[in-house]
Short mmCIF file of C-alpha atoms and ligand atoms in Angstrom, two decimals:
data_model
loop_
_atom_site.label_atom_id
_atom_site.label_comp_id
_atom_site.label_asym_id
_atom_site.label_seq_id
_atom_site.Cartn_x
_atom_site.Cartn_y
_atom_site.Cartn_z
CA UNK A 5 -15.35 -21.04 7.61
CA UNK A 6 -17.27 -24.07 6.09
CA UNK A 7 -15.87 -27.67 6.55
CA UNK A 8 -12.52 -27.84 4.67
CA UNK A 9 -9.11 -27.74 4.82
CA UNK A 10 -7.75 -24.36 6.48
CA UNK A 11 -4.10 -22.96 6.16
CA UNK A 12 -1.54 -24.76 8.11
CA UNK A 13 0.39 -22.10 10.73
CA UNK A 14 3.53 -22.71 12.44
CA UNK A 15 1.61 -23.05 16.04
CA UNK A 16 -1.67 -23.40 16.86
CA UNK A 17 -2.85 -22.87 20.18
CA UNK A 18 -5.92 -24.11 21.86
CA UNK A 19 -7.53 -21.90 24.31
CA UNK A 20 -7.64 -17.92 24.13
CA UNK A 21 -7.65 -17.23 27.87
CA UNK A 22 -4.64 -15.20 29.02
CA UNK A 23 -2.42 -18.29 29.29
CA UNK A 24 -3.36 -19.08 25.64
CA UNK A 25 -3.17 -15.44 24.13
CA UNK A 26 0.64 -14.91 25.93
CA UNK A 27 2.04 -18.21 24.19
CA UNK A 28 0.55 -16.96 20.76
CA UNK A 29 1.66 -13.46 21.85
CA UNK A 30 5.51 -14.38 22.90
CA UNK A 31 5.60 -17.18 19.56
CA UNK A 32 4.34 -14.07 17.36
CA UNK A 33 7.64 -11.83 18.68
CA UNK A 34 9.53 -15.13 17.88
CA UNK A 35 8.56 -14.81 14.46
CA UNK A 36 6.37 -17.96 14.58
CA UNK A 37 3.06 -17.57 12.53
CA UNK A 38 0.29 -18.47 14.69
CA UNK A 39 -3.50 -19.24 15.19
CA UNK A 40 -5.73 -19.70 18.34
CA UNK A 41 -9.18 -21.50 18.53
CA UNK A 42 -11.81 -20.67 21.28
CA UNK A 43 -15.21 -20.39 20.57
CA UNK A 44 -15.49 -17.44 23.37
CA UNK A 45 -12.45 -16.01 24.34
CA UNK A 46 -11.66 -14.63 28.01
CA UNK A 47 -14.88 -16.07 29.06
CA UNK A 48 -13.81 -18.37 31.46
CA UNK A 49 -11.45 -17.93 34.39
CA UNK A 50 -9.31 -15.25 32.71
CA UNK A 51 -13.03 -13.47 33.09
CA UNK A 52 -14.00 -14.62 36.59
CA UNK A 53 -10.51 -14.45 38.59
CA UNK A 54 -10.07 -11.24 40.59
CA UNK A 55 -6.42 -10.43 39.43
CA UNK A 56 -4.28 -10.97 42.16
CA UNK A 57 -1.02 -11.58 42.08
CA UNK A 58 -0.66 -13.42 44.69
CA UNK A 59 2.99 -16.29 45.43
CA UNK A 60 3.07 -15.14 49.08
CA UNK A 61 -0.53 -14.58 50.00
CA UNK A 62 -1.60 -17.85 47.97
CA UNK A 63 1.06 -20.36 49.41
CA UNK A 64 0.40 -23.50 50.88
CA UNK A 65 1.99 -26.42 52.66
CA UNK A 66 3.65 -28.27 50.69
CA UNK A 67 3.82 -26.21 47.50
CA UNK A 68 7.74 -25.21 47.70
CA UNK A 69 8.19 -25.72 43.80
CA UNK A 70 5.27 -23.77 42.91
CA UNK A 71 6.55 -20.91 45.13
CA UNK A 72 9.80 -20.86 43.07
CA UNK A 73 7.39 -20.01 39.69
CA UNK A 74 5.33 -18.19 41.53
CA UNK A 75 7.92 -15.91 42.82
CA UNK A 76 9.76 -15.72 39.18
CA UNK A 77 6.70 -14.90 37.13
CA UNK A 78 5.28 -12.38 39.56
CA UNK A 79 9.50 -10.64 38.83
CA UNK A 80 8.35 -10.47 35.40
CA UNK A 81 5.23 -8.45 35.77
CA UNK A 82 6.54 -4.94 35.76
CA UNK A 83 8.23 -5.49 32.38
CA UNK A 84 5.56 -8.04 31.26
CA UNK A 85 3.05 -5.19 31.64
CA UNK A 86 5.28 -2.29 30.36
CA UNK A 87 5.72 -4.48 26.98
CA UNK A 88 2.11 -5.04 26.87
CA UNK A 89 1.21 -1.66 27.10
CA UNK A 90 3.41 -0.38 24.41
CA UNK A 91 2.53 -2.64 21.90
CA UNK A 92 -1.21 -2.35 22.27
CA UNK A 93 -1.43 1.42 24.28
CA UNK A 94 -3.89 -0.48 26.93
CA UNK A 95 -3.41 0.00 30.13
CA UNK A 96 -3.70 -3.31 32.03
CA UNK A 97 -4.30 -2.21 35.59
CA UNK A 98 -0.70 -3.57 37.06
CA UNK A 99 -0.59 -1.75 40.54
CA UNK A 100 1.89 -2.52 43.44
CA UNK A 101 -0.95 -2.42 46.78
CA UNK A 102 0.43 -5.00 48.54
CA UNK A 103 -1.61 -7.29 50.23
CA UNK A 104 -3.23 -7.51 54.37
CA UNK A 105 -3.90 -10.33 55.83
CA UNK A 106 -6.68 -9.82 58.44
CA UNK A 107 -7.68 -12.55 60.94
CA UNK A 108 -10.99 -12.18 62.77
CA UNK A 109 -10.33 -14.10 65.66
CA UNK A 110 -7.37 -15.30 67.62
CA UNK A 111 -7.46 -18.71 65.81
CA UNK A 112 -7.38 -17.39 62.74
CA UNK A 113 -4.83 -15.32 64.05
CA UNK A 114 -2.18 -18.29 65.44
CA UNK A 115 -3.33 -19.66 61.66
CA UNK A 116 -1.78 -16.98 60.22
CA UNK A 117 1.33 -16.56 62.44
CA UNK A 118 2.21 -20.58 61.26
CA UNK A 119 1.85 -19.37 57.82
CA UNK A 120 4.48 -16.34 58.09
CA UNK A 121 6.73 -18.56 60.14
CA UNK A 122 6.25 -21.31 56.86
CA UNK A 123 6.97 -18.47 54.84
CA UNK A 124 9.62 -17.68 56.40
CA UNK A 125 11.59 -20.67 56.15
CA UNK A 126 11.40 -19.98 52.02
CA UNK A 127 12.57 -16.73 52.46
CA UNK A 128 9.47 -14.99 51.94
CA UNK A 129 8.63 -12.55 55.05
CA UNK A 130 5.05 -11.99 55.54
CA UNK A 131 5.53 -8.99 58.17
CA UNK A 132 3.12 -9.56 61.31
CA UNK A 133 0.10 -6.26 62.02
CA UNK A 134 -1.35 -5.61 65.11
CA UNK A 135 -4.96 -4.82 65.40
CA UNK A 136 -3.89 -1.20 65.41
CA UNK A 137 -1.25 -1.27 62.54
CA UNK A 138 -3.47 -3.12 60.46
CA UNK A 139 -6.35 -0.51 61.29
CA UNK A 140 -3.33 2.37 59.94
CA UNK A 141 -2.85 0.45 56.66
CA UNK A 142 -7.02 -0.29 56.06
CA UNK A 143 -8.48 2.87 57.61
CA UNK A 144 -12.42 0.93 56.95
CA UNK A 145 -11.68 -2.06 58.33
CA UNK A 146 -13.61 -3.38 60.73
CA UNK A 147 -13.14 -2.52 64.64
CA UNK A 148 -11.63 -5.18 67.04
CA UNK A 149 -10.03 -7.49 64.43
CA UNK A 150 -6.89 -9.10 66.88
CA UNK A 151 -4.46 -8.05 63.88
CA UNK A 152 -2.72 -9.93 60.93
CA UNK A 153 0.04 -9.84 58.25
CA UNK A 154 1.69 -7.56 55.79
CA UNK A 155 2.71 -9.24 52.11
CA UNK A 156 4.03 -6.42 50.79
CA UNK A 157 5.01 -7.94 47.06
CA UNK A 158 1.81 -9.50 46.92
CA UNK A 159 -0.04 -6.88 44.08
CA UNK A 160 -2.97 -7.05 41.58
CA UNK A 161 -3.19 -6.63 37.76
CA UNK A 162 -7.08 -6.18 36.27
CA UNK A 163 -7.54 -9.79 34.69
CA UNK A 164 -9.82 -8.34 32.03
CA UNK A 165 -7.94 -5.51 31.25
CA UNK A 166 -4.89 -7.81 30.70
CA UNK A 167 -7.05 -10.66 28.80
CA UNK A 168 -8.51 -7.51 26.30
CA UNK A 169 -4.78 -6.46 26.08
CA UNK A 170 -3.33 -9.94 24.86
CA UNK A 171 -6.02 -10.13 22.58
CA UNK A 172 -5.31 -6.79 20.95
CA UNK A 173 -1.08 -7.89 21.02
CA UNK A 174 -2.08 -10.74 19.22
CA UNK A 175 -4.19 -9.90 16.64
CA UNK A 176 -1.61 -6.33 16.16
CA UNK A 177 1.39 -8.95 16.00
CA UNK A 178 -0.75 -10.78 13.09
CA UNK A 179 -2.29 -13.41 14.65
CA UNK A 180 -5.35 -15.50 13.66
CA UNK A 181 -8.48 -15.59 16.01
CA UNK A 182 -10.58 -19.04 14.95
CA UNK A 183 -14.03 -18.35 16.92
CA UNK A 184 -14.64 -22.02 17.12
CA UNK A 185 -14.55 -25.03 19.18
CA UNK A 186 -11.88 -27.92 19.01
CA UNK A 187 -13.62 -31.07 18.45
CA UNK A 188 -10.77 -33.52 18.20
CA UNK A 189 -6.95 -33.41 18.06
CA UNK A 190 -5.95 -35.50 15.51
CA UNK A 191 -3.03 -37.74 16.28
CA UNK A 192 -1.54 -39.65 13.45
CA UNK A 193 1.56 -42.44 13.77
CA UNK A 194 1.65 -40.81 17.31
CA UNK A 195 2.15 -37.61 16.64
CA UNK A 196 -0.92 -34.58 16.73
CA UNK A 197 -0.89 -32.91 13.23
CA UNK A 198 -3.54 -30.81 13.76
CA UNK A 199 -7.29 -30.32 15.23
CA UNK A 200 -10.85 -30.81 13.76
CA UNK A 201 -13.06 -28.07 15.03
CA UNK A 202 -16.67 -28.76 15.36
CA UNK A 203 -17.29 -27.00 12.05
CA UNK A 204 -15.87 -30.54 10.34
CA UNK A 205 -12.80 -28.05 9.50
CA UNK A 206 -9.64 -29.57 9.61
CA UNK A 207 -7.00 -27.45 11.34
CA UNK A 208 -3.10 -28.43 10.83
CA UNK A 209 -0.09 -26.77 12.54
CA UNK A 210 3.95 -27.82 12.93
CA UNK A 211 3.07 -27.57 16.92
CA UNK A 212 -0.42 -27.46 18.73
CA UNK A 213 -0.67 -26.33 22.65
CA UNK A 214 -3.63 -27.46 24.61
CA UNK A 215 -4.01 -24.22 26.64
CA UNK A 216 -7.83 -25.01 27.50
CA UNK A 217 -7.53 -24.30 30.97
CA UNK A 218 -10.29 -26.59 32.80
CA UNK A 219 -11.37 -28.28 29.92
CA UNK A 220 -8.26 -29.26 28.03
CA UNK A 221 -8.86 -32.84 29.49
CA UNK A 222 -12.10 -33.23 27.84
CA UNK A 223 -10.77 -32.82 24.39
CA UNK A 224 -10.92 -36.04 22.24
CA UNK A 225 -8.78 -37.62 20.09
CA UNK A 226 -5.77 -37.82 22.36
CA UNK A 227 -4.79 -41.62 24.02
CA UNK A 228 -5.58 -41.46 27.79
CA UNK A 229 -1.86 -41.56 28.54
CA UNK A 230 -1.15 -38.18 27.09
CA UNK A 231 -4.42 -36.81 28.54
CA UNK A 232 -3.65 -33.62 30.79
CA UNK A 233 -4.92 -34.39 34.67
CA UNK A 234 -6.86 -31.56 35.00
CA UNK A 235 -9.88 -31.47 36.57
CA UNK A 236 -12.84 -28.19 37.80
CA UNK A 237 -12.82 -26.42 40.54
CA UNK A 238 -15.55 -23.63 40.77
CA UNK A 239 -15.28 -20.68 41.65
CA UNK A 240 -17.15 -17.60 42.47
CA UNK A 241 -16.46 -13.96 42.42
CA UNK A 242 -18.36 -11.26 43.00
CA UNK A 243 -18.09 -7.34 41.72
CA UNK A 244 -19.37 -4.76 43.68
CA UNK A 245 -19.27 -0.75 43.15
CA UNK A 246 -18.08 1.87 46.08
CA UNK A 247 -17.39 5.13 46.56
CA UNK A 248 -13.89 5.55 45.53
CA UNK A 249 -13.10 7.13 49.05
CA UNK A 250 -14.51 3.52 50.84
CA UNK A 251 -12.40 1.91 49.22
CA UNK A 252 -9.73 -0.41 50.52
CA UNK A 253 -6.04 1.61 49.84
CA UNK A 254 -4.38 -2.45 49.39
CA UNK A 255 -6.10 -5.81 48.80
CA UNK A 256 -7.14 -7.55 51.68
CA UNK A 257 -7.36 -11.13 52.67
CA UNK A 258 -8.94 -12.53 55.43
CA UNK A 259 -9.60 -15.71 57.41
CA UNK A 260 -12.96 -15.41 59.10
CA UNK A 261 -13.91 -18.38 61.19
CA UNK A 262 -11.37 -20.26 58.95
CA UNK A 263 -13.51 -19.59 55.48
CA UNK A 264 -11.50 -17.67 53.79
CA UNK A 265 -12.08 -14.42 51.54
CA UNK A 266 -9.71 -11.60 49.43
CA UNK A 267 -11.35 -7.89 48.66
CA UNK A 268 -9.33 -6.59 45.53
CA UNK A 269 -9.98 -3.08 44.96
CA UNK A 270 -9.84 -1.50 41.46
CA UNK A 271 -9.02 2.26 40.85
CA UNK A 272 -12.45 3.89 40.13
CA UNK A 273 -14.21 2.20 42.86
CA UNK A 274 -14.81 -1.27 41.75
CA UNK A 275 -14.39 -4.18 44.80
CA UNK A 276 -13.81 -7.85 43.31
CA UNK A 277 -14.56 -10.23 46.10
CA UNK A 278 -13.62 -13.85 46.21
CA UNK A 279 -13.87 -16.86 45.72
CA UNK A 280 -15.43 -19.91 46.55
CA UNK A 281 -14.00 -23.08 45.82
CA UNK A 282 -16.29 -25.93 44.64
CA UNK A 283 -15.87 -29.53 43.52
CA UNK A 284 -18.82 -29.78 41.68
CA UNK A 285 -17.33 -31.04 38.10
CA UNK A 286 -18.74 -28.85 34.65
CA UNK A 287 -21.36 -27.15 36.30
CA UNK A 288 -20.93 -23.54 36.53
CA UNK A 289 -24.52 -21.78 37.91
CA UNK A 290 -24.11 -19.30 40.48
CA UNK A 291 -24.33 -20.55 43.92
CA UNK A 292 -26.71 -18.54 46.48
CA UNK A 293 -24.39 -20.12 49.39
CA UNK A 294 -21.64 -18.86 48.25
CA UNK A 295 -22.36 -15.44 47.56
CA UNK A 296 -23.86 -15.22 50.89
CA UNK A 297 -20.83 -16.46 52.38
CA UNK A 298 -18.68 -14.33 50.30
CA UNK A 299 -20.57 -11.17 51.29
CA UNK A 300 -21.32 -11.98 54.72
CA UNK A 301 -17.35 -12.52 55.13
CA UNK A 302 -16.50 -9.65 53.57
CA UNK A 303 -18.84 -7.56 55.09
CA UNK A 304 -17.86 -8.62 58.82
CA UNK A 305 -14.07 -7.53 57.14
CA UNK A 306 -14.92 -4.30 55.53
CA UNK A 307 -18.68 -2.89 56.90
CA UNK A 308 -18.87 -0.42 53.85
CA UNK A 309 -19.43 -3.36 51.30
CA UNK A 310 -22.80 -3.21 53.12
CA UNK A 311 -23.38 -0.18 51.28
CA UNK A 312 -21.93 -1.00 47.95
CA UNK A 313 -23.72 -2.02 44.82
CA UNK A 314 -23.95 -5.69 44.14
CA UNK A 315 -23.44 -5.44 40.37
CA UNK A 316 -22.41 -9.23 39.11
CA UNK A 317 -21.55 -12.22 40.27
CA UNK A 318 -19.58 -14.63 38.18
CA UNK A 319 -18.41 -18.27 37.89
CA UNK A 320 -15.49 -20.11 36.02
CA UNK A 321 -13.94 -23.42 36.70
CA UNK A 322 -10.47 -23.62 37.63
CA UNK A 323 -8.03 -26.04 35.64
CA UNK A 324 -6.86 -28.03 39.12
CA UNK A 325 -4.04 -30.19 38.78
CA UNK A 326 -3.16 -33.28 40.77
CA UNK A 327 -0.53 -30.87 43.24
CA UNK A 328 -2.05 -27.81 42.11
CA UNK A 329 0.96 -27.20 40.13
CA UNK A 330 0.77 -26.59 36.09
CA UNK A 331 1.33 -28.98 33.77
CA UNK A 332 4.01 -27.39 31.32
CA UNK A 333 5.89 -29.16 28.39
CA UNK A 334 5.68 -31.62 25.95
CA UNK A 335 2.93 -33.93 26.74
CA UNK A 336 4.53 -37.12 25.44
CA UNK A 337 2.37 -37.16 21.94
CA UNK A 338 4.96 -35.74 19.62
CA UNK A 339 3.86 -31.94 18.29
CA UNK A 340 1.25 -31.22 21.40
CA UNK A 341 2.83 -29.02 24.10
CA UNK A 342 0.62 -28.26 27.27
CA UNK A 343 -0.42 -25.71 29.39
CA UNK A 344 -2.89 -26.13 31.60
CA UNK A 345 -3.58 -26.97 35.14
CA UNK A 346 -2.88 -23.57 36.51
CA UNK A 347 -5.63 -24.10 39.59
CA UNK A 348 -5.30 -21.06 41.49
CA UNK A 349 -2.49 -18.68 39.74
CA UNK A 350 -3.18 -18.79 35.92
CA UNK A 351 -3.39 -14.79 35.99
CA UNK A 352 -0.20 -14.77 38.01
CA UNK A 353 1.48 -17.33 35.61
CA UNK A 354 0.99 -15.99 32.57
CA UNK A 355 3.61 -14.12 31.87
CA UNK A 356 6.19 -16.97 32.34
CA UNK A 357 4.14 -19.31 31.28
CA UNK A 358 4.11 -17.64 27.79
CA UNK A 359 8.10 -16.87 27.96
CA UNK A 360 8.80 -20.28 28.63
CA UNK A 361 6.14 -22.52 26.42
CA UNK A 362 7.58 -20.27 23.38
CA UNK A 363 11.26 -21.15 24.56
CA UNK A 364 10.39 -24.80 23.89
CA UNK A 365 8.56 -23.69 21.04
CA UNK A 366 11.66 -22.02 19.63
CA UNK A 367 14.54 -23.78 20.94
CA UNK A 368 13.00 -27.43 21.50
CA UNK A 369 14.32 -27.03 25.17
CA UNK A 370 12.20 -27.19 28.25
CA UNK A 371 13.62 -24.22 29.98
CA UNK A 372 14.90 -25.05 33.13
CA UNK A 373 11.92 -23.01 35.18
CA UNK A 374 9.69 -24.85 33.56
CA UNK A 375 11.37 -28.44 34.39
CA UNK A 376 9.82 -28.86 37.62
CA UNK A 377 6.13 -28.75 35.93
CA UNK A 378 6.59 -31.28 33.32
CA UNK A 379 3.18 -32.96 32.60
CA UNK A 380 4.09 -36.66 33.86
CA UNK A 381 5.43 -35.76 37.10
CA UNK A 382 2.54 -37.22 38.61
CA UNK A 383 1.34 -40.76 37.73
CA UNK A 384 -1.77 -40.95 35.87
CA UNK A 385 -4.79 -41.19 37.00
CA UNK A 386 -8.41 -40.40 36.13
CA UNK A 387 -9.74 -37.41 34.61
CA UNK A 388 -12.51 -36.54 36.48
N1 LIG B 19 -6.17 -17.08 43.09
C1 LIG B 19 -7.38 -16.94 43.78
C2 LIG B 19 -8.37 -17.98 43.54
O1 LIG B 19 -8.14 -18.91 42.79
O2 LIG B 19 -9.42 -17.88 44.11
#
């Protein structure tokens, strides 16, 4: 569209990764009409991420709230993907592996140990492998490991089947797909009435959601107070192609040496490695250090990735958050709602994070999941 005045929906939402595409997706079933704005959609770290689905395997010290939305949106899956499914007929790749934890050595080992006995005070049991149990569940894995853990609940869902199946639920459910970048967000008396994009068309809505993942902090037009405190953290995955019969049977995690590295194995022979984890602000080139790392860890895990077919490698910037938790809820300029700052578990979160952003949308309550997350739980501080 040429600069102008474009037709007001109910929501507009900015960002058409999978965190973006579920909002519009869950407003849509609320009846809510709805448009979305990303220049490319899916091609950022709803493109890059490897699809696990991970609130056991990915916890850390300290992170006991997260956990609790972890935990709840990962419940949701099953139906999540079952209602995805039968309103678009795409499969999108939801399978219940599991997830190994393999250490290489015995410190990584005694790492692990502390983290199932963390684990274990939240109720979560990671169950403990010897070398030759965990040999029994990963029949290829490498000879000698000292042994590891069992997260059973930890699964996988294919990130790009899942981003090509919002996209479809969307546009089926009569949503509008603007293939253009937000230039501004245009605040007036304090309140955001809409976006310019950088066509020069101007873009109202009766709610907008920044839902930009690493980038929604970059966005102007928005006073620095109401700013989401995201910032980018690279990452790098890599896709590889096996025989089908090489494959790992459940993902696997490892610690090797302390770096650590996940092997997520698709049906039909396709091995997503990852993932580095860079502070290096906007810039996303492939690394040649970190794909070496990445294979050479994976390798000493699983020898047949030797053998497999490099066939991409592929970067996207995580939206980190000042406690690596989201930022979810109204972000104190009236008529902007955010979602953003997912950091490691956007994939994961996506299917609560839609319920719940369109349960504010529709009720004007923050639902109480969501609470914890609420953007100004942290004080401000600079964007980098
Ligand atoms: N959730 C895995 C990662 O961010 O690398």
């Amino acid at each position: 569209m040429s600069a102008g005045r474009a037709a007001a929906p109910d929501v507009l939402v900015l960002g058409a990764g999978v965190i973006g595409l579920s909002i519009a997706w869950r407003c849509l079933g609320r009846g809510r009409s709805v448009a979305v704005v990303d220049p490319a959609p899916g091609s950022g770290a709803s493109w890059t991420a490897a699809g696990m689905l991970a609130p056991v395997t990915e916890l850390h010290y300290g992170e006991q709230p997260l956990l609790a939305l972890n935990l709840a949106s990962a419940a949701r899956y099953p139906s999540f993907a079952a209602e995805l499914t039968a309103a678009t007929g795409r499969d999108i790749g939801y399978r219940r592996t599991g997830t190994v934890v393999a250490a290489w050595d015995g410190a990584d080992l005694a790492a692990l140990r502390d983290l199932a006995a963390f684990a274990a005070t939240l109720d979560q049991s990671m169950q403990p492998l010897t070398s030759r149990e965990l040999r029994g569940l990963l029949p290829g894995i490498a000879p000698g490991l000292p042994g590891g853990l069992l997260a059973a609940d930890d699964h996988q869902v294919d990130n790009r089947l899942l981003h090509a199946a919002l996209l479809a639920a969307v546009v089926g459910a009569g949503g509008e797909l603007v293939a253009e970048t937000v230039a501004r967000i245009e605040v007036v008396d304090g309140r955001a009435t809409g976006i310019t994009t950088a066509d020069g068309t101007v873009r109202s809505a009766g709610v907008l959601v920044l839902a930009a993942g690493a980038h929604s902090g970059r966005i102007a037009g928005l006073p620095a107070a109401a700013r989401p405190r995201v910032h980018p953290v690279k990452g790098q995955t890599l896709r590889l192609r096996m025989d089908p019969d090489a494959l790992p049977p459940r993902i696997l995690r490892g610690s090797v040496k302390g770096s650590p590295v996940y092997l997520v194995p698709r049906a039909g022979g396709e091995l997503v490695i990852g993932a580095s984890t860079e502070e290096a602000g906007f810039d996303c080139t492939a690394r040649a250090g970190a794909v070496y790392e990445l294979l050479r860890d994976a390798q000493s895990l699983l020898p047949a990735v030797s053998e497999a077919e490099l066939v991409e490698v592929s970067t996207a910037l995580r939206p980190g958050s000042p406690d690596n938790a989201p930022l979810l809820g109204p972000s104190g300029v009236d008529g902007l709602i955010l979602a953003t700052g997912h950091y490691r578990n956007g994939i994961l979160l996506t299917p609560i994070t839609g319920d719940g952003i369109a349960d504010l949308i529709t009720d004007g309550r923050v639902p109480a999941a969501l609470a914890p997350f609420a953007p100004h739980r942290t004080a401000p501080q600079e964007v980098r």
